[in-house]
Amino acid sequence: MKRLLLAIFTLSSIANAQEPTSSSTTTAPTTEIQAPVSAPTTTPIEEEDEDDESREAAVSTSTANGNVEKAYPKFEFTSYGYIVFGQRETFKTVQNLTPITRREMDLAEIAFEGEYILSDSSKIEFEIEIEHGGVGTVVEFDPFEEFGEFEQEIEKGGEVVLPELYYKKTWKKTNTALKVGKFPLFIALGSVQTKPHMYASILASDLEARMIPLNWTETGVQVEQKFSDFTARLGVVSGLNSEFFRTYNWIGGGYQRHFETTNADDLATLASIEWGSVAKGKGFALSYYAGNTTGNRYKVDKLKEDAEVTLWTLMGGYKFGGFGFSGEVIEGTLENSNLVSAANATLGGLAKPKAFAPLGHKARLESLQIYYDFASIRLTPFLKWEHVNTFEEVEGNINKNPRYDVTRNSGGLMWFFDQGAFLKAQYATEVTELEGLPETYQANIAFGFDIDSFK
């Protein structure tokens, strides 16, 4: 908390020092109006003409000032959404090795992104997501419980989400920007490439959700500084809660959206250096995340030792003519993972992890996607390879679980058949290192729209 307050104080001081005063922006029009009136020698006709000119200038300036006054605040918004139809192979329970086939339809997501533009250097951005077409409690079937189990989940933050709400101030003179609020973390492709037209597959990453929070956003403060084609970022954000770390998604469940408020006893540091633009598919970035997670636990007596999460990410992509590629490598470490597993195993109620308490000490994710963009017909076929292993290294009495060493290969296409409307098709096969567990497949078709693709 001290780091956050110190950062806010420092940034506020910088902002006040660099921000031009409002009077400087209104001086110029006034000077232009007074110039003809002060001419030294005039004839009556000329004086009359000058009076007319002065009145016209005054009217013009008044109109201009009126336009300036009406120019801000402005509101702009964009939107995207899609529906997915799919067929996949899965297993009845975690002990079963014979796959079954299921079909699904899902109104996966519709998102509204808005900007209140306060001035030419500041704005407030927000995003509202409606997922799976509804809101409230849901009943889910969890096939990975010992015998399969129906569960009722409170989808607070899961069905209607406000993932982003932040104020952004830009100082053009020094190419500096400040974000305060809840914003996407610059840590993975899934939280950087946030709109469907930015990637050819149905999701930016199919396996990120097995290791880290999907579409990860946090509350905090971040400074961005541009140097030519490079952008450096440094931020302090809310941390994770290790009580919700689970075997099947490693630290992904620690994203604190289960409760109305976020525990902020432990904060996290975020830093990155980017060349070009990863979001636009022409750039590379190295990112770093570090934060303790013990202080944010609700059951404070079950774990006293530190449980810091450290992530390093190298991500990016480039395009040569129609050919392009994108990918990422994420390396993660969970300190005292065996102690976190032991503390979580004794939790009760809705937080009880049951068989999913064991956690790996180190985890790793790699992905590579290649594609060719037929720009004239807006068709983009692709091939994609992904691998994730959340038990790359273990501590104490935790055993490696090969079921969570997963390789996924997929191929498909993205086609914008109308101005902002797209169709995506993807076929994927998935195999784990667990002996005897057969390879499974998944086929999906997504229909959707992305207004941001007009830009």
Coordinates of C-alpha atoms in Angstrom, one line a residue:
M1 CA 0.0 0.0 0.0
K2 CA 2.9 2.4 0.8
R3 CA 4.3 1.7 -2.7
L4 CA 1.0 2.6 -4.3
L5 CA 0.5 5.8 -2.3
L6 CA 4.1 6.9 -3.0
A7 CA 3.6 6.2 -6.8
I8 CA 0.4 8.2 -6.9
F9 CA 1.9 11.1 -5.1
T10 CA 5.0 11.1 -7.4
L11 CA 2.9 10.9 -10.5
S12 CA 0.5 13.6 -9.3
S13 CA 3.5 15.9 -8.8
I14 CA 4.8 15.2 -12.3
A15 CA 1.4 15.8 -13.7
N16 CA 0.9 19.1 -12.1
A17 CA 4.4 20.2 -13.1
Q18 CA 3.8 19.4 -16.8
E19 CA 0.2 20.3 -17.2
P20 CA -0.3 23.6 -19.1
T21 CA -2.5 26.2 -17.4
S22 CA -6.0 26.7 -18.9
S23 CA -5.4 30.5 -19.4
S24 CA -2.6 29.8 -21.9
T25 CA -5.0 28.0 -24.2
T26 CA -7.5 30.9 -24.4
T27 CA -5.0 33.8 -24.8
A28 CA -4.5 33.4 -28.6
P29 CA -8.1 34.1 -29.8
T30 CA -8.3 37.2 -27.6
T31 CA -5.1 38.6 -29.1
E32 CA -6.4 38.1 -32.6
I33 CA -9.6 40.0 -31.8
Q34 CA -7.8 43.1 -30.4
A35 CA -5.3 43.5 -33.2
P36 CA -7.5 45.4 -35.8
V37 CA -8.9 47.7 -33.1
S38 CA -5.5 49.1 -32.2
A39 CA -4.6 50.3 -35.7
P40 CA -3.1 53.9 -35.4
T41 CA -4.5 55.7 -38.4
T42 CA -8.0 55.1 -39.9
T43 CA -10.6 56.8 -42.0
P44 CA -14.3 56.7 -40.9
I45 CA -15.0 54.2 -43.7
E46 CA -12.0 52.2 -42.6
E47 CA -13.1 52.5 -38.9
E48 CA -16.5 51.2 -39.9
D49 CA -15.0 48.4 -41.9
E50 CA -12.7 47.6 -39.0
D51 CA -15.7 47.7 -36.6
D52 CA -17.4 45.2 -38.9
E53 CA -14.3 43.1 -39.0
S54 CA -14.0 43.3 -35.2
R55 CA -17.7 42.2 -34.7
E56 CA -17.2 39.4 -37.2
A57 CA -14.0 38.4 -35.5
A58 CA -15.8 38.5 -32.1
V59 CA -18.7 36.5 -33.5
S60 CA -16.2 34.1 -35.1
T61 CA -14.2 33.8 -31.9
S62 CA -17.3 33.4 -29.8
T63 CA -18.4 30.6 -32.1
A64 CA -15.0 29.1 -32.0
N65 CA -15.0 29.3 -28.2
G66 CA -18.4 27.8 -28.2
N67 CA -17.1 25.0 -30.3
V68 CA -14.2 24.5 -28.0
E69 CA -16.6 24.4 -25.0
K70 CA -18.8 21.9 -26.8
A71 CA -15.9 19.8 -28.1
Y72 CA -15.4 18.2 -24.6
P73 CA -16.4 16.0 -23.1
K74 CA -17.0 13.7 -26.0
F75 CA -18.2 10.1 -25.9
E76 CA -17.1 7.4 -28.2
F77 CA -17.7 3.7 -28.1
T78 CA -17.1 0.5 -29.9
S79 CA -18.4 -3.0 -29.5
Y80 CA -17.9 -6.7 -30.4
G81 CA -19.5 -10.0 -29.7
Y82 CA -19.8 -13.6 -30.9
I83 CA -21.7 -16.8 -30.7
V84 CA -19.9 -20.2 -30.7
F85 CA -21.2 -23.6 -31.9
G86 CA -19.0 -26.5 -31.0
Q87 CA -18.5 -30.2 -30.8
R88 CA -15.8 -31.7 -28.5
E89 CA -14.6 -34.8 -26.9
T90 CA -14.3 -34.9 -23.1
F91 CA -14.4 -37.4 -20.2
K92 CA -17.2 -38.3 -17.8
T93 CA -14.9 -38.0 -14.8
V94 CA -11.2 -37.4 -14.1
Q95 CA -10.7 -41.1 -13.6
N96 CA -12.3 -42.0 -17.0
L97 CA -10.0 -42.7 -20.0
T98 CA -12.7 -43.1 -22.6
P99 CA -13.8 -39.9 -24.3
I100 CA -17.4 -39.0 -25.0
T101 CA -18.7 -36.5 -27.6
R102 CA -20.7 -33.4 -26.6
R103 CA -22.1 -30.5 -28.6
E104 CA -22.6 -26.9 -27.3
M105 CA -24.0 -23.6 -28.3
D106 CA -22.9 -20.5 -26.4
L107 CA -23.7 -16.7 -26.7
A108 CA -20.1 -16.4 -25.5
E109 CA -19.7 -12.6 -25.2
I110 CA -20.8 -9.2 -26.1
A111 CA -18.7 -6.3 -25.0
F112 CA -19.2 -2.5 -25.0
E113 CA -16.1 -0.3 -24.8
G114 CA -16.6 3.4 -24.2
E115 CA -14.4 6.5 -23.9
Y116 CA -15.4 9.7 -22.2
I117 CA -12.8 12.1 -23.8
L118 CA -12.3 14.9 -21.3
S119 CA -9.8 16.9 -23.3
D120 CA -7.2 16.4 -26.0
S121 CA -4.9 14.8 -23.3
S122 CA -7.2 12.9 -20.9
K123 CA -10.0 10.4 -21.1
I124 CA -11.9 7.8 -19.1
E125 CA -12.1 4.3 -20.6
F126 CA -14.4 1.5 -19.6
E127 CA -15.7 -1.8 -20.8
I128 CA -18.8 -3.8 -20.0
E129 CA -19.0 -7.5 -20.9
I130 CA -22.0 -9.7 -20.9
E131 CA -21.0 -13.3 -21.0
H132 CA -23.1 -16.3 -21.8
G133 CA -26.1 -14.2 -22.3
G134 CA -27.3 -13.7 -18.8
V135 CA -26.7 -12.8 -15.2
G136 CA -27.1 -14.5 -11.8
T137 CA -26.4 -17.9 -10.4
V138 CA -25.7 -20.9 -12.7
V139 CA -25.5 -24.6 -12.2
E140 CA -22.4 -26.2 -13.7
F141 CA -21.4 -29.8 -14.1
D142 CA -17.8 -30.4 -13.1
P143 CA -16.6 -33.6 -14.7
F144 CA -13.2 -33.5 -12.9
E145 CA -14.6 -34.1 -9.5
E146 CA -14.2 -37.7 -8.4
F147 CA -17.5 -38.9 -9.7
G148 CA -18.7 -35.8 -11.6
E149 CA -20.7 -33.2 -9.6
F150 CA -23.3 -30.5 -10.2
E151 CA -22.3 -27.2 -8.6
Q152 CA -24.1 -23.9 -8.2
E153 CA -21.8 -21.0 -8.8
I154 CA -22.4 -17.3 -8.1
E155 CA -21.2 -15.7 -11.3
K156 CA -20.6 -12.3 -9.7
G157 CA -18.0 -10.8 -12.1
G158 CA -18.5 -13.7 -14.5
E159 CA -21.8 -13.0 -16.3
V160 CA -21.9 -9.2 -16.4
V161 CA -18.4 -7.9 -16.0
L162 CA -16.9 -4.4 -15.7
P163 CA -13.3 -5.6 -16.5
E164 CA -12.0 -2.1 -17.3
L165 CA -12.5 1.4 -15.8
Y166 CA -9.6 3.8 -15.7
Y167 CA -8.5 7.3 -16.2
K168 CA -5.8 8.0 -18.7
K169 CA -3.7 11.2 -18.9
T170 CA -1.2 11.8 -21.7
W171 CA 1.6 14.4 -21.8
K172 CA 2.4 14.7 -25.5
K173 CA 5.5 16.9 -24.8
T174 CA 7.3 14.0 -23.1
N175 CA 5.3 11.1 -24.5
T176 CA 4.2 10.1 -21.0
A177 CA 0.9 8.5 -20.0
L178 CA -0.6 7.7 -16.7
K179 CA -3.4 5.1 -16.0
V180 CA -5.3 5.0 -12.7
G181 CA -8.1 2.5 -12.2
K182 CA -8.7 -1.1 -13.4
F183 CA -6.9 -1.8 -16.7
P184 CA -5.6 -4.9 -18.6
L185 CA -2.3 -6.2 -17.5
F186 CA 0.4 -6.1 -20.2
I187 CA 1.4 -9.7 -19.4
A188 CA 0.0 -12.1 -22.1
L189 CA -1.5 -12.1 -25.6
G190 CA -5.0 -12.7 -24.1
S191 CA -4.9 -9.5 -22.2
V192 CA -3.2 -7.4 -24.9
Q193 CA -5.0 -8.6 -28.1
T194 CA -8.5 -8.0 -26.7
K195 CA -10.6 -7.7 -29.8
P196 CA -11.6 -10.6 -32.2
H197 CA -10.1 -8.9 -35.4
M198 CA -6.6 -8.9 -33.7
Y199 CA -6.2 -12.7 -33.9
A200 CA -7.4 -15.4 -36.4
S201 CA -8.3 -18.1 -33.9
I202 CA -11.5 -18.0 -31.8
L203 CA -9.5 -17.0 -28.7
A204 CA -6.2 -15.2 -28.6
S205 CA -4.9 -18.1 -26.5
D206 CA -6.7 -21.4 -25.9
L207 CA -4.4 -22.5 -23.0
E208 CA -3.7 -19.3 -21.0
A209 CA -6.7 -20.1 -18.9
R210 CA -4.9 -23.3 -17.7
M211 CA -2.1 -21.2 -16.1
I212 CA -3.0 -17.5 -15.5
P213 CA -6.3 -15.5 -15.2
L214 CA -7.9 -15.1 -18.6
N215 CA -8.2 -11.6 -19.9
W216 CA -6.4 -10.4 -16.8
T217 CA -7.2 -6.9 -15.5
E218 CA -6.3 -5.4 -12.1
T219 CA -6.8 -2.2 -10.2
G220 CA -3.8 0.1 -9.7
V221 CA -1.7 2.8 -11.2
Q222 CA 0.7 2.6 -14.2
V223 CA 3.0 4.9 -16.0
E224 CA 3.9 4.5 -19.7
Q225 CA 6.8 6.2 -21.4
K226 CA 7.5 6.2 -25.1
F227 CA 11.1 6.3 -26.5
S228 CA 10.9 6.4 -30.3
D229 CA 9.4 2.9 -31.2
F230 CA 9.7 1.6 -27.7
T231 CA 7.2 1.8 -24.8
A232 CA 8.1 1.2 -21.2
R233 CA 5.5 0.5 -18.6
L234 CA 5.8 0.4 -14.8
G235 CA 2.8 -0.2 -12.5
V236 CA 1.6 -1.3 -9.1
V237 CA -1.6 -3.3 -9.1
S238 CA -3.8 -5.4 -6.8
G239 CA -2.4 -8.9 -6.1
L240 CA -3.7 -12.4 -6.2
N241 CA -5.2 -14.6 -3.4
S242 CA -3.5 -18.0 -3.2
E243 CA -6.6 -19.5 -1.5
F244 CA -8.1 -20.0 -4.9
F245 CA -5.0 -21.5 -6.7
R246 CA -6.1 -24.8 -8.1
T247 CA -4.4 -27.7 -10.0
Y248 CA -6.4 -27.2 -13.2
N249 CA -5.6 -23.5 -13.7
W250 CA -2.5 -23.0 -11.4
I251 CA -2.7 -19.3 -10.3
G252 CA -5.7 -18.4 -12.6
G253 CA -8.3 -18.8 -9.8
G254 CA -6.4 -16.3 -7.6
Y255 CA -7.9 -13.4 -9.6
Q256 CA -10.0 -11.8 -6.9
R257 CA -13.4 -11.6 -8.5
H258 CA -15.2 -13.9 -6.1
F259 CA -16.0 -11.2 -3.6
E260 CA -17.4 -7.6 -3.7
T261 CA -14.0 -6.1 -2.7
T262 CA -10.4 -7.0 -3.4
N263 CA -8.0 -7.7 -0.6
A264 CA -5.0 -5.4 -1.1
D265 CA -2.7 -6.4 1.7
D266 CA -0.3 -7.6 -0.9
L267 CA 0.2 -5.6 -4.1
A268 CA 2.0 -6.7 -7.3
T269 CA 4.6 -5.0 -9.5
L270 CA 4.2 -5.0 -13.3
A271 CA 6.9 -3.9 -15.7
S272 CA 7.3 -4.3 -19.5
I273 CA 9.3 -3.0 -22.5
E274 CA 7.6 -3.1 -25.9
W275 CA 8.9 -2.5 -29.4
G276 CA 6.2 -1.7 -32.0
S277 CA 2.7 -2.8 -31.1
V278 CA 1.9 -6.3 -29.9
A279 CA -1.8 -5.5 -30.0
K280 CA -1.6 -4.7 -33.7
G281 CA 0.5 -7.8 -34.5
K282 CA 3.7 -5.9 -35.3
G283 CA 5.8 -5.8 -32.2
F284 CA 7.5 -7.6 -29.4
A285 CA 7.5 -7.2 -25.6
L286 CA 9.2 -8.5 -22.5
S287 CA 7.0 -8.3 -19.4
Y288 CA 7.5 -9.0 -15.7
Y289 CA 5.0 -9.6 -12.9
A290 CA 5.8 -10.2 -9.2
G291 CA 3.6 -10.1 -6.1
N292 CA 3.1 -12.0 -2.8
T293 CA -0.3 -13.7 -2.4
T294 CA -0.3 -14.7 1.3
G295 CA -1.6 -11.4 2.7
N296 CA -4.6 -11.5 0.5
R297 CA -5.9 -14.8 1.9
Y298 CA -9.1 -14.6 4.0
K299 CA -8.1 -17.5 6.3
V300 CA -5.0 -15.7 7.6
D301 CA -3.9 -18.4 10.1
K302 CA -3.6 -21.3 7.6
L303 CA -0.5 -19.9 5.8
K304 CA 2.2 -17.7 7.3
E305 CA 4.9 -18.1 4.7
D306 CA 5.3 -16.0 1.6
A307 CA 3.8 -17.3 -1.6
E308 CA 5.1 -14.9 -4.2
V309 CA 4.1 -15.3 -7.9
T310 CA 6.7 -14.4 -10.5
L311 CA 6.0 -14.3 -14.2
W312 CA 8.2 -13.5 -17.2
T313 CA 6.6 -13.2 -20.6
L314 CA 8.1 -12.8 -24.1
M315 CA 5.4 -12.2 -26.7
G316 CA 4.8 -10.6 -30.0
G317 CA 4.4 -11.1 -33.7
Y318 CA 5.1 -9.7 -37.1
K319 CA 3.8 -9.6 -40.6
F320 CA 5.7 -9.8 -43.9
G321 CA 3.3 -8.9 -46.7
G322 CA 0.4 -11.4 -46.2
F323 CA 2.4 -13.8 -44.1
G324 CA 2.5 -13.3 -40.3
F325 CA 3.2 -15.0 -37.1
S326 CA 2.5 -14.4 -33.4
G327 CA 3.4 -16.2 -30.2
E328 CA 4.4 -16.1 -26.5
V329 CA 6.4 -17.8 -23.9
I330 CA 5.3 -17.4 -20.2
E331 CA 7.5 -18.7 -17.4
G332 CA 6.0 -18.7 -13.9
T333 CA 7.1 -19.5 -10.4
L334 CA 5.0 -20.0 -7.2
E335 CA 7.1 -19.7 -4.0
N336 CA 6.4 -22.4 -1.4
S337 CA 3.9 -24.1 -3.6
N338 CA 3.9 -27.2 -1.4
L339 CA 2.9 -25.1 1.6
V340 CA 0.1 -23.3 -0.3
S341 CA -1.2 -26.7 -1.4
A342 CA -1.2 -28.0 2.2
A343 CA -3.0 -24.9 3.4
N344 CA -5.6 -24.9 0.7
A345 CA -6.3 -28.7 1.2
T346 CA -7.8 -27.9 4.6
L347 CA -10.2 -25.2 3.4
G348 CA -13.9 -25.8 3.7
G349 CA -17.2 -24.7 2.2
L350 CA -17.2 -23.2 -1.3
A351 CA -13.4 -22.6 -1.2
K352 CA -12.7 -26.3 -0.6
P353 CA -10.4 -27.5 -3.5
K354 CA -11.0 -31.2 -2.9
A355 CA -8.7 -33.1 -5.2
F356 CA -7.3 -30.0 -6.9
A357 CA -5.1 -28.6 -4.1
P358 CA -1.7 -29.8 -5.4
L359 CA 0.2 -27.1 -7.2
G360 CA 3.4 -27.0 -9.3
H361 CA 6.3 -24.8 -8.3
K362 CA 7.1 -23.8 -11.8
A363 CA 4.8 -23.5 -14.9
R364 CA 5.5 -22.8 -18.5
L365 CA 3.4 -21.9 -21.6
E366 CA 4.5 -21.6 -25.2
S367 CA 2.4 -20.8 -28.3
L368 CA 3.1 -20.1 -32.0
Q369 CA 0.6 -19.2 -34.6
I370 CA 1.3 -18.6 -38.3
Y371 CA -1.2 -17.2 -40.8
Y372 CA -1.6 -15.8 -44.2
D373 CA -3.9 -12.8 -44.8
F374 CA -5.7 -12.7 -48.1
A375 CA -6.4 -9.0 -47.7
S376 CA -8.5 -8.6 -50.9
I377 CA -11.1 -11.1 -49.7
R378 CA -10.4 -10.6 -45.9
L379 CA -9.7 -14.3 -45.4
T380 CA -7.0 -15.4 -42.9
P381 CA -6.2 -19.2 -42.6
F382 CA -4.0 -20.1 -39.7
L383 CA -2.1 -23.0 -38.0
K384 CA -1.5 -22.9 -34.2
W385 CA 0.6 -24.9 -31.7
E386 CA 0.4 -24.4 -27.9
H387 CA 1.9 -26.2 -24.9
V388 CA 1.4 -25.7 -21.2
N389 CA 2.8 -27.5 -18.2
T390 CA 1.8 -26.3 -14.8
F391 CA 3.9 -29.1 -13.1
E392 CA 7.2 -28.3 -14.8
E393 CA 8.9 -28.3 -11.3
V394 CA 7.4 -29.3 -7.9
E395 CA 8.4 -28.8 -4.3
G396 CA 8.2 -31.0 -1.1
N397 CA 5.8 -33.9 -1.3
I398 CA 4.0 -32.7 -4.4
N399 CA 4.1 -35.1 -7.3
K400 CA 4.2 -34.1 -11.0
N401 CA 0.8 -34.6 -12.6
P402 CA 1.3 -35.4 -16.4
R403 CA -2.4 -34.8 -17.0
Y404 CA -1.6 -31.0 -16.9
D405 CA 1.2 -31.2 -19.4
V406 CA -0.9 -30.4 -22.4
T407 CA -0.1 -29.9 -26.1
R408 CA -2.8 -28.5 -28.4
N409 CA -2.6 -28.2 -32.3
S410 CA -5.2 -26.4 -34.2
G411 CA -6.0 -24.9 -37.6
G412 CA -8.8 -22.8 -39.1
L413 CA -9.7 -19.5 -40.6
M414 CA -11.1 -16.1 -40.0
W415 CA -13.3 -14.5 -42.7
F416 CA -14.8 -11.0 -42.5
F417 CA -17.7 -11.7 -44.9
D418 CA -19.3 -8.3 -44.2
Q419 CA -18.0 -4.9 -43.0
G420 CA -17.8 -5.7 -39.4
A421 CA -19.1 -9.3 -39.3
F422 CA -16.9 -12.3 -39.1
L423 CA -16.9 -16.1 -39.2
K424 CA -14.2 -18.1 -37.5
A425 CA -13.7 -21.9 -37.8
Q426 CA -11.2 -23.8 -35.7
Y427 CA -10.4 -27.5 -35.4
A428 CA -8.1 -28.6 -32.5
T429 CA -6.6 -31.7 -31.1
E430 CA -5.3 -32.0 -27.6
V431 CA -3.1 -34.6 -25.9
T432 CA -1.6 -34.8 -22.5
E433 CA 1.4 -36.7 -21.1
L434 CA -0.8 -38.9 -19.0
E435 CA -0.2 -42.5 -20.1
G436 CA -3.4 -44.1 -21.5
L437 CA -5.3 -40.8 -21.9
P438 CA -6.3 -40.6 -25.6
E439 CA -6.0 -37.6 -27.8
T440 CA -9.3 -35.6 -28.0
Y441 CA -10.6 -33.1 -30.6
Q442 CA -12.7 -29.9 -30.5
A443 CA -14.3 -28.2 -33.5
N444 CA -15.9 -24.7 -33.2
I445 CA -17.5 -22.2 -35.4
A446 CA -18.0 -18.6 -34.2
F447 CA -20.2 -15.9 -35.7
G448 CA -19.7 -12.4 -34.5
F449 CA -19.0 -8.7 -35.1
D450 CA -16.2 -6.3 -34.3
I451 CA -16.9 -2.6 -34.8
D452 CA -13.3 -1.8 -34.0
S453 CA -12.3 -3.6 -37.2
F454 CA -13.5 -0.5 -39.1
K455 CA -10.5 1.5 -37.8

